[in-house]
Coordinates of C-alpha atoms in Angstrom, one line a residue:
Chain R
X105 CA 3.8 -4.1 17.7
X106 CA 3.8 -7.4 15.7
X107 CA 7.1 -9.3 15.8
X108 CA 9.6 -9.0 13.0
X109 CA 12.5 -11.1 12.0
X110 CA 15.5 -9.8 10.0
X111 CA 16.7 -13.3 9.1
X112 CA 16.6 -13.6 5.3
X113 CA 15.2 -17.1 5.7
X114 CA 12.2 -15.8 7.6
X115 CA 10.4 -15.0 4.4
X116 CA 9.4 -18.7 4.3
X117 CA 8.4 -19.1 7.9
X118 CA 5.2 -21.2 8.1
X119 CA 3.8 -18.5 10.5
X120 CA 3.7 -16.1 7.5
X121 CA 1.1 -18.4 5.8
X122 CA -2.5 -19.0 6.6
X123 CA -3.7 -22.3 5.1
X124 CA -2.1 -25.6 6.1
X125 CA -1.1 -26.5 2.5
X126 CA 0.8 -23.3 2.2
X127 CA 2.4 -23.7 5.6
X128 CA 3.6 -27.1 4.6
X129 CA 5.0 -25.7 1.3
X130 CA 6.7 -22.9 3.3
X131 CA 8.2 -25.5 5.7
X132 CA 9.6 -27.5 2.8
X133 CA 11.1 -24.4 1.0
X134 CA 12.6 -23.2 4.3
X135 CA 14.2 -26.6 4.9
X136 CA 15.7 -26.7 1.4
X137 CA 16.8 -23.1 1.6
X138 CA 18.7 -23.6 4.9
X139 CA 21.0 -26.0 3.1
X140 CA 22.0 -23.2 0.7
X141 CA 22.2 -20.0 2.7
X142 CA 22.3 -16.8 0.7
X143 CA 24.1 -13.6 1.6
X144 CA 21.9 -10.6 1.8
X145 CA 22.6 -7.6 -0.6
X146 CA 25.0 -5.0 0.6
X147 CA 23.2 -1.9 2.1
X148 CA 19.9 -3.6 1.9
X149 CA 18.3 -5.2 5.0
X150 CA 14.9 -6.7 5.2
X151 CA 12.6 -7.0 8.2
X152 CA 9.9 -9.6 7.8
X153 CA 6.7 -9.3 9.8
X154 CA 5.3 -12.5 11.2
X155 CA 1.7 -12.2 10.1
X156 CA -0.3 -15.2 8.8
X157 CA -1.7 -13.2 5.9
X158 CA 1.7 -12.0 4.7
X159 CA 2.4 -14.5 1.9
X160 CA 2.0 -13.0 -1.6
X161 CA 2.2 -16.5 -3.2
X162 CA -0.7 -17.8 -1.1
X163 CA -3.0 -14.8 -1.5
X164 CA -2.4 -14.5 -5.3
X165 CA -2.9 -18.3 -5.8
X166 CA -6.1 -18.3 -3.8
X167 CA -7.4 -15.2 -5.6
X168 CA -6.8 -16.9 -8.9
X169 CA -8.5 -20.1 -7.7
X170 CA -11.5 -18.3 -6.3
X171 CA -12.0 -16.2 -9.5
X172 CA -11.8 -19.3 -11.6
X173 CA -14.3 -21.2 -9.5
X174 CA -16.7 -18.3 -9.5
X175 CA -16.4 -18.0 -13.3
X176 CA -17.1 -21.7 -13.7
X177 CA -20.1 -21.6 -11.4
X178 CA -21.6 -18.5 -13.1
X179 CA -20.9 -20.1 -16.5
X180 CA -22.7 -23.2 -15.5
X181 CA -25.6 -21.2 -14.2
X182 CA -25.9 -19.2 -17.4
X183 CA -25.8 -22.5 -19.4
X184 CA -28.4 -24.3 -17.4
X185 CA -30.6 -21.3 -16.6
X186 CA -30.6 -19.5 -19.9
X187 CA -29.7 -22.3 -22.3
X188 CA -26.5 -20.7 -23.4
X189 CA -24.7 -22.8 -26.1
X190 CA -21.3 -24.1 -25.1
X191 CA -19.5 -22.3 -28.0
X192 CA -21.0 -19.0 -26.9
X193 CA -20.1 -19.7 -23.3
X194 CA -16.5 -20.4 -24.3
X195 CA -16.2 -17.0 -26.0
X196 CA -17.9 -15.3 -23.0
X197 CA -15.6 -16.9 -20.5
X198 CA -12.8 -14.2 -20.5
X199 CA -15.5 -11.5 -19.8
X200 CA -16.9 -13.7 -17.0
X201 CA -13.5 -14.1 -15.5
X202 CA -12.9 -10.3 -15.5
X203 CA -16.4 -9.7 -14.0
X204 CA -16.2 -12.4 -11.3
X205 CA -15.0 -9.9 -8.6
X206 CA -18.4 -8.1 -9.1
X207 CA -20.2 -11.4 -8.3
X208 CA -18.2 -11.6 -5.1
X209 CA -19.2 -8.1 -4.2
X210 CA -22.8 -9.1 -4.4
X211 CA -22.1 -11.5 -1.6
X212 CA -20.1 -9.3 0.7
X213 CA -22.1 -6.1 0.7
X214 CA -25.3 -7.5 2.4
X215 CA -23.3 -9.3 5.0
X216 CA -21.2 -6.2 5.5
X217 CA -24.3 -4.1 6.2
X218 CA -25.4 -6.6 8.8
X219 CA -22.0 -6.7 10.4
X220 CA -21.9 -2.9 10.4
X221 CA -25.0 -2.9 12.5
X222 CA -23.5 -5.4 14.9
X223 CA -20.2 -3.3 15.1
X224 CA -22.3 -0.2 15.9
X225 CA -24.2 -2.1 18.7
X226 CA -20.8 -3.3 20.1
X227 CA -21.5 -7.0 19.5
X228 CA -18.7 -7.4 16.9
X229 CA -15.3 -5.6 16.8
X230 CA -14.2 -4.0 13.5
X231 CA -11.2 -6.3 13.3
X232 CA -13.5 -9.4 13.5
X233 CA -15.5 -8.3 10.5
X234 CA -13.0 -9.6 8.0
X235 CA -12.8 -12.9 9.8
X236 CA -16.6 -13.4 9.6
X237 CA -16.5 -12.4 5.9
X238 CA -13.8 -14.9 5.2
X239 CA -15.5 -17.8 7.0
X240 CA -18.8 -17.0 5.2
X241 CA -17.0 -16.9 1.9
X242 CA -15.4 -20.3 2.5
X243 CA -18.7 -21.8 3.6
X244 CA -20.4 -20.4 0.5
X245 CA -17.7 -21.9 -1.8
X246 CA -18.2 -25.3 -0.1
X247 CA -22.0 -24.9 -0.6
X248 CA -21.5 -24.1 -4.3
X249 CA -19.2 -27.1 -4.6
X250 CA -21.9 -29.4 -3.1
X251 CA -24.5 -28.0 -5.4
X252 CA -22.2 -28.4 -8.4
X253 CA -21.6 -32.1 -7.5
X254 CA -25.4 -32.7 -7.5
X255 CA -25.8 -30.8 -10.8
X256 CA -24.8 -33.8 -13.0
X257 CA -23.3 -31.7 -15.8
X258 CA -19.7 -30.8 -16.5
X259 CA -19.7 -28.4 -13.6
X260 CA -19.6 -31.4 -11.1
X261 CA -15.8 -31.6 -12.1
X262 CA -15.3 -28.1 -10.5
X263 CA -17.1 -29.3 -7.4
X264 CA -14.8 -32.4 -7.3
X265 CA -11.6 -30.3 -7.7
X266 CA -12.8 -28.0 -4.9
X267 CA -13.3 -31.0 -2.6
X268 CA -10.0 -32.5 -3.6
X269 CA -8.3 -29.2 -2.7
X270 CA -10.1 -29.2 0.7
X271 CA -8.9 -32.8 1.3
X272 CA -5.3 -31.9 0.4
X273 CA -5.4 -29.0 2.8
X274 CA -6.8 -31.2 5.5
X275 CA -4.0 -33.8 4.9
X276 CA -1.4 -30.9 5.0
X277 CA -2.9 -29.9 8.4
X278 CA -2.3 -33.4 9.7
X279 CA 1.3 -33.3 8.5
X280 CA 1.9 -29.9 10.0
X281 CA 0.5 -31.1 13.3
X282 CA 3.1 -33.9 13.3
X283 CA 5.8 -31.4 12.3
X284 CA 4.8 -28.8 14.9
X285 CA 7.8 -29.2 17.3
X286 CA 10.2 -28.8 14.4
X287 CA 8.3 -25.8 13.0
X288 CA 8.1 -24.2 16.4
X289 CA 11.8 -24.5 17.0
X290 CA 12.5 -22.9 13.6
X291 CA 10.2 -20.0 14.4
X292 CA 11.7 -19.4 17.8
X293 CA 15.1 -19.3 16.2
X294 CA 14.2 -16.8 13.5
X295 CA 11.2 -14.9 14.6
X296 CA 11.9 -14.2 18.3
X297 CA 12.0 -10.7 19.6
X298 CA 10.6 -7.5 18.2
X299 CA 11.6 -5.5 15.2
X300 CA 13.4 -3.0 17.4
X301 CA 15.9 -5.3 19.0
X302 CA 16.6 -7.9 16.3
X303 CA 16.9 -5.7 13.3
X304 CA 18.9 -2.7 14.5
X305 CA 21.4 -4.5 16.7
X306 CA 22.6 -6.6 13.8
X307 CA 22.5 -3.6 11.3
X308 CA 24.9 -1.7 13.5
Chain F
X209 CA -10.4 23.6 0.6
X210 CA -14.2 23.7 0.4
X211 CA -17.2 21.8 1.7
X212 CA -19.3 20.4 -1.0
X213 CA -22.3 22.6 -1.7
X214 CA -24.4 19.9 -3.2
X215 CA -24.9 16.3 -2.0
X216 CA -23.7 14.8 -5.3
X217 CA -20.3 16.5 -5.0
X218 CA -19.2 13.9 -2.5
X219 CA -19.2 11.5 -5.4
X220 CA -16.7 13.6 -7.4
X221 CA -13.2 12.2 -7.9
X222 CA -11.8 13.8 -4.8
X223 CA -15.1 13.6 -2.8
X224 CA -15.3 11.7 0.5
X225 CA -17.5 8.9 -0.8
X226 CA -14.6 7.1 -2.4
X227 CA -12.5 7.2 0.8
X228 CA -15.5 5.8 2.7
X229 CA -16.0 3.1 0.1
X230 CA -12.3 2.1 0.3
X231 CA -12.5 1.9 4.1
X232 CA -15.7 -0.2 3.8
X233 CA -14.0 -2.6 1.2
X234 CA -10.8 -3.0 3.3
X235 CA -12.7 -3.7 6.5
X236 CA -14.9 -6.3 4.7
X237 CA -12.6 -8.0 2.2
X238 CA -11.0 -11.3 3.1
X239 CA -7.3 -11.2 2.4
X240 CA -7.2 -13.7 -0.5
X241 CA -9.9 -11.7 -2.3
X242 CA -7.9 -8.4 -2.1
X243 CA -6.0 -9.0 -5.4
X244 CA -9.3 -9.4 -7.3
X245 CA -10.6 -6.1 -6.0
X246 CA -7.3 -4.4 -6.8
X247 CA -7.6 -5.5 -10.4
X248 CA -11.2 -4.3 -10.4
X249 CA -10.1 -0.9 -9.0
X250 CA -7.5 -0.5 -11.7
X251 CA -10.1 -0.9 -14.4
X252 CA -12.2 1.7 -12.6
X253 CA -9.3 4.2 -12.2
X254 CA -8.5 3.8 -15.9
X255 CA -11.8 5.6 -16.7
X256 CA -10.6 8.7 -14.9
X257 CA -9.5 10.6 -18.0
X258 CA -7.7 13.7 -16.6
X259 CA -5.6 11.5 -14.3
X260 CA -4.7 9.0 -17.0
X261 CA -3.7 11.7 -19.5
X262 CA -1.6 13.5 -16.9
X263 CA 0.2 10.2 -16.1
X264 CA 0.8 9.6 -19.8
X265 CA 2.4 13.0 -20.3
X266 CA 4.5 12.6 -17.1
X267 CA 5.7 9.2 -18.2
X268 CA 6.7 10.6 -21.6
X269 CA 8.9 13.1 -19.8
X270 CA 10.3 10.6 -17.2
X271 CA 11.1 8.0 -19.8
X272 CA 12.2 9.7 -23.0
X273 CA 11.6 7.6 -26.0
X274 CA 8.8 5.7 -24.5
X275 CA 5.7 5.0 -26.7
X276 CA 2.1 5.8 -26.0
X277 CA 0.9 2.2 -26.0
X278 CA 3.8 1.3 -23.7
X279 CA 2.9 4.2 -21.4
X280 CA -0.7 3.1 -21.3
X281 CA 0.4 -0.3 -19.9
X282 CA 2.7 1.6 -17.5
X283 CA -0.3 3.6 -16.4
X284 CA -2.0 0.3 -15.5
X285 CA 0.9 -0.7 -13.4
X286 CA 1.0 2.7 -11.7
X287 CA -2.8 2.3 -10.9
X288 CA -2.2 -1.2 -9.6
X289 CA 0.5 0.1 -7.2
X290 CA -1.7 3.0 -6.2
X291 CA -4.7 0.8 -5.4
X292 CA -2.5 -1.4 -3.2
X293 CA -0.8 1.5 -1.5
X294 CA -4.0 3.2 -0.4
X295 CA -5.5 -0.1 0.6
X296 CA -2.4 -0.9 2.7
X297 CA -2.7 2.5 4.3
X298 CA -6.3 1.9 5.3
X299 CA -5.5 -1.6 6.5
X300 CA -2.8 -0.2 8.7
X301 CA -5.2 2.5 10.1
X302 CA -7.9 0.0 10.8
X303 CA -6.1 -3.0 12.2
X304 CA -2.4 -2.0 12.2
X305 CA -1.4 -4.5 9.5
X306 CA 2.3 -3.9 9.0
X307 CA 4.2 -4.8 5.8
X308 CA 7.7 -6.3 5.4
X309 CA 10.3 -3.5 5.3
X310 CA 13.4 -3.3 3.2
X311 CA 16.0 -0.6 4.2
X312 CA 18.2 0.9 1.7
X313 CA 20.7 3.7 2.7
X314 CA 20.8 2.6 6.3
X315 CA 23.5 5.0 7.4
X316 CA 21.5 8.1 6.6
X317 CA 18.4 6.6 8.1
X318 CA 20.1 5.7 11.3
X319 CA 21.7 9.2 11.5
X320 CA 18.2 10.7 11.1
X321 CA 16.6 8.5 13.7
X322 CA 19.3 8.8 16.3
X323 CA 20.3 12.5 15.9
X324 CA 19.3 15.1 18.5
X325 CA 19.1 18.2 16.3
X326 CA 15.9 19.0 14.4
X327 CA 15.8 17.4 10.9
X328 CA 13.6 17.6 7.8
X329 CA 12.5 14.5 6.0
X330 CA 11.8 15.5 2.5
X331 CA 9.8 13.0 0.5
X332 CA 7.6 12.6 -2.6
X333 CA 4.1 11.2 -3.4
X334 CA 5.5 7.7 -3.7
X335 CA 4.5 4.5 -1.9
X336 CA 3.0 5.1 1.5
X337 CA 4.6 8.0 3.4
X338 CA 2.1 7.5 6.2
X339 CA 3.4 4.0 6.8
X340 CA 6.9 5.3 6.7
X341 CA 6.3 8.0 9.3
X342 CA 4.7 5.4 11.5
X343 CA 7.6 3.0 11.2
X344 CA 10.0 5.9 12.0
X345 CA 8.1 6.9 15.1
X346 CA 7.9 3.4 16.4
X347 CA 11.7 3.0 16.0
X348 CA 12.9 6.4 17.1
X349 CA 12.3 8.4 20.2
X350 CA 11.9 11.5 18.1
X351 CA 8.6 13.2 17.5
X352 CA 7.5 13.4 13.8
X353 CA 5.3 16.1 12.4
X354 CA 3.9 15.1 9.0
X355 CA 2.9 18.0 6.8
X356 CA 0.4 16.9 4.2
X357 CA -1.0 18.7 1.2
X358 CA -4.6 19.8 1.9
X359 CA -7.5 17.8 0.4
X360 CA -9.6 19.9 -2.0
X361 CA -12.7 18.7 -0.3
X362 CA -13.3 19.6 3.4
X363 CA -15.2 16.4 4.2
X364 CA -12.4 14.3 2.7
X365 CA -9.8 16.2 4.7
X366 CA -11.8 15.6 8.0
X367 CA -12.2 11.9 7.1
X368 CA -8.5 11.5 6.5
X369 CA -7.6 13.4 9.7
X370 CA -9.9 11.2 11.8
X371 CA -8.4 8.0 10.2
X372 CA -4.8 9.3 10.8
X373 CA -5.6 10.2 14.4
X374 CA -7.0 6.7 15.0
X375 CA -3.8 5.1 13.8
X376 CA -1.2 7.6 14.8
X377 CA 0.9 7.0 17.9
X378 CA 1.7 9.8 20.4
X379 CA 4.9 10.6 18.5
X380 CA 3.3 11.3 15.1
X381 CA 1.5 14.6 14.5
X382 CA -0.3 15.1 11.2
X383 CA -0.8 18.7 10.0
X384 CA -2.5 19.8 6.7
X385 CA -0.7 22.5 4.9
X386 CA -3.7 24.9 4.9
X387 CA -2.6 27.7 7.1
X388 CA 0.8 28.6 5.7
X389 CA 2.0 31.3 8.1
X390 CA 0.8 29.7 11.4
X391 CA 2.2 26.3 10.3
X392 CA 5.6 27.8 9.6
X393 CA 5.9 29.0 13.2
X394 CA 4.8 25.5 14.5
X395 CA 7.4 23.8 12.3
X396 CA 10.2 26.2 13.3
X397 CA 9.4 25.5 16.9
X398 CA 9.3 21.7 16.3
X399 CA 12.7 21.8 14.6
X400 CA 14.2 23.9 17.4
X401 CA 12.9 21.3 19.8
X402 CA 14.8 18.6 18.0
X403 CA 11.8 17.0 16.2
X404 CA 11.6 15.6 12.7
X405 CA 9.4 17.4 10.2
X406 CA 8.3 15.3 7.2
X407 CA 7.3 17.3 4.1
X408 CA 6.4 16.3 0.6
X409 CA 8.7 18.1 -1.8
X410 CA 7.4 17.2 -5.2
X411 CA 4.2 19.1 -5.5
X412 CA 3.1 22.7 -4.8
X413 CA -0.4 23.4 -3.7
X414 CA -2.0 26.8 -4.4
X415 CA -1.1 29.4 -1.7
X416 CA 2.1 27.7 -0.7
X417 CA 5.5 29.3 -1.4
X418 CA 7.2 27.8 -4.4
X419 CA 10.7 27.7 -5.8
X420 CA 11.3 27.4 -9.5
X421 CA 13.7 24.7 -10.6
X422 CA 13.8 22.0 -13.3
X423 CA 12.4 18.5 -13.3
X424 CA 13.1 16.2 -16.2
X425 CA 14.3 19.1 -18.2
X426 CA 11.1 21.1 -17.7
X427 CA 10.7 24.1 -15.5
X428 CA 8.8 23.0 -12.4
X429 CA 8.1 24.2 -8.9
X430 CA 9.0 22.6 -5.6
X431 CA 7.8 23.9 -2.2
X432 CA 10.2 26.6 -0.8
X433 CA 9.2 25.8 2.8
X434 CA 11.6 22.9 3.5
X435 CA 14.6 24.9 2.2
X436 CA 13.5 28.1 4.0
X437 CA 13.1 26.1 7.3
X438 CA 16.5 24.4 6.8
X439 CA 18.2 27.8 6.2
X440 CA 16.5 29.4 9.2
X441 CA 17.3 26.6 11.6
X442 CA 20.3 24.9 10.1
X443 CA 18.4 21.6 10.1
X444 CA 19.7 19.0 7.6
X445 CA 17.3 17.8 4.9
X446 CA 17.1 14.0 4.5
X447 CA 15.5 12.8 1.3
X448 CA 13.5 9.7 2.3
X449 CA 11.2 7.7 0.0
X450 CA 8.9 4.8 0.9
X451 CA 8.4 2.6 -2.1
X452 CA 6.1 -0.3 -2.6
X453 CA 8.0 -3.4 -3.7
X454 CA 5.3 -6.0 -3.7
X455 CA 2.3 -7.2 -1.8
X456 CA 2.8 -5.8 1.8
X457 CA 6.4 -5.2 1.1
X458 CA 7.9 -1.6 1.2
X459 CA 11.3 -0.2 0.8
X460 CA 12.5 2.7 2.8
X461 CA 15.1 4.5 0.7
X462 CA 17.2 7.1 2.6
X463 CA 19.8 9.4 1.0
X464 CA 22.6 11.5 2.6
X465 CA 21.4 14.8 3.9
X466 CA 21.3 18.1 1.9
X467 CA 22.4 21.2 3.7
X468 CA 20.8 24.5 2.9
X469 CA 23.0 27.1 4.5
X470 CA 24.1 30.6 3.7
X471 CA 27.6 30.4 2.1
X472 CA 27.6 33.7 0.4
X473 CA 25.6 37.0 0.3
X474 CA 23.6 35.5 -2.5
X475 CA 20.7 33.8 -0.7
X476 CA 19.0 32.8 -3.9
X477 CA 22.0 30.9 -5.1
X478 CA 22.3 28.9 -1.8
X479 CA 18.6 28.1 -2.1
X480 CA 19.0 27.1 -5.8
X481 CA 21.9 24.8 -4.9
X482 CA 19.9 23.0 -2.3
X483 CA 16.8 22.7 -4.5
X484 CA 18.9 21.4 -7.4
X485 CA 20.4 18.7 -5.1
X486 CA 16.9 17.7 -4.1
X487 CA 15.5 17.6 -7.7
X488 CA 18.5 15.6 -8.8
X489 CA 17.7 12.9 -6.2
X490 CA 14.0 13.2 -6.9
X491 CA 14.6 12.7 -10.6
X492 CA 16.8 9.6 -10.1
X493 CA 14.3 8.1 -7.7
X494 CA 11.3 8.8 -10.0
X495 CA 13.2 7.3 -13.0
X496 CA 14.0 4.2 -11.0
X497 CA 10.5 3.8 -9.5
X498 CA 8.3 5.6 -12.1
X499 CA 5.5 3.1 -11.3
X500 CA 5.3 4.6 -7.8
X501 CA 5.0 8.4 -8.5
X502 CA 1.4 9.1 -7.6
X503 CA 1.2 12.5 -9.3
X504 CA -2.0 12.7 -11.3
X505 CA -1.3 16.3 -12.4
X506 CA 0.7 17.3 -15.4
X507 CA 4.2 18.6 -15.1
X508 CA 3.5 21.1 -17.8
X509 CA 0.5 22.4 -15.9
X510 CA 2.8 23.2 -13.0
X511 CA 4.9 25.2 -15.5
X512 CA 1.9 27.4 -16.6
X513 CA 0.6 27.7 -13.0
X514 CA 3.9 29.1 -12.0

């Protein structure tokens, strides 16, 4: 079983975030929160699981970003490939935004089929599939950004923003590396033990 | 329960294809892409006319004075929660991804998990009861038998059973409510052994004994089984609800036990009292968490069916 923590501050543990930028943000919020401790509600206890994909803030922010980037790239492709006028593209953009998840599905189904064959032959485990899909998706987004940079039209700004975000994340990773002893001590203090022990002993 | 006679029947609303597609999507989707697909799934669900209309009618009964446009938006919220709940369930079955847990009504839950006498956990189609049963079994030493409503499609039922078996620990047993009489003896035996039996108490499937009561002022049927079991064995009935509070965050809401015992010569009255206590808790919980009540059938339809 994955470890749990019943400490209310554990919500902002960096270990509950995946990307370095969000881990850094969590570490900052956690440090600020510890100065103003809150009392938990009466008859309501929370057990936080320590899982790197647990953060709602991170996942919803990334979902919004990915959807926006895909919308922009598809818009630019429609404009350059089919000569769509900017005014029409502007009015089409909400529809493109809603349909962007369909574009993503075009990417993951073929790869999923290939991975299903590999899972069946025993070369890949089912739990590794999502990791391969994630890395492929990030690589594709990087590729799209590089193509956009070379395009020369307004879409190069999207490529620049993507690369700026990548750079910011890399900088956050360096900071987190420097902060790692501090973060580790925080995590040990809050996240140690299993759900069974930490939660129920204090609830009693 | 029937096996599809034609190949295309697997693509019907309750066919196995959609469960397989959901599993495929969950296994292949990177975590940050999940919210996009959930939004996409909501739009898709919205085109399911009978389900949408039933939700609208139920919402009008749950929230008196609510308007149709308002309830349409609420239907969207309910579908959003439903999409996340079934995806969380599959994610747990496939790679044991566990959500954050909030516990409300700790005393009752602790009593339930530490007791030695057989107990009945009565729940509703809210949040993820599979996740709740799993959490309970990991915490408690007691064995849990989960009784689920049968799937209308045999292939879908087999698929669900395989998935549950993959994920379930030794202490959780899943049983579909398809063989009423044989199951009753199994459950009686389980309760006498000191196990916990988890049953959904807000929906009656055809062929299952029902008890007439009122829900939101309308005549409605609840399963008679949990009350009959409680009366026969003296087991307490604990209303327990698992409610989705956000992304990978669930609340386990436990209520004090209901006793269904013979207090007079009038067995029906004792039964009615226990059923009324249950429906009162159920009504309150559904009113508070209407966006979590995954009942895609009309309350009024229950009335005519009875």
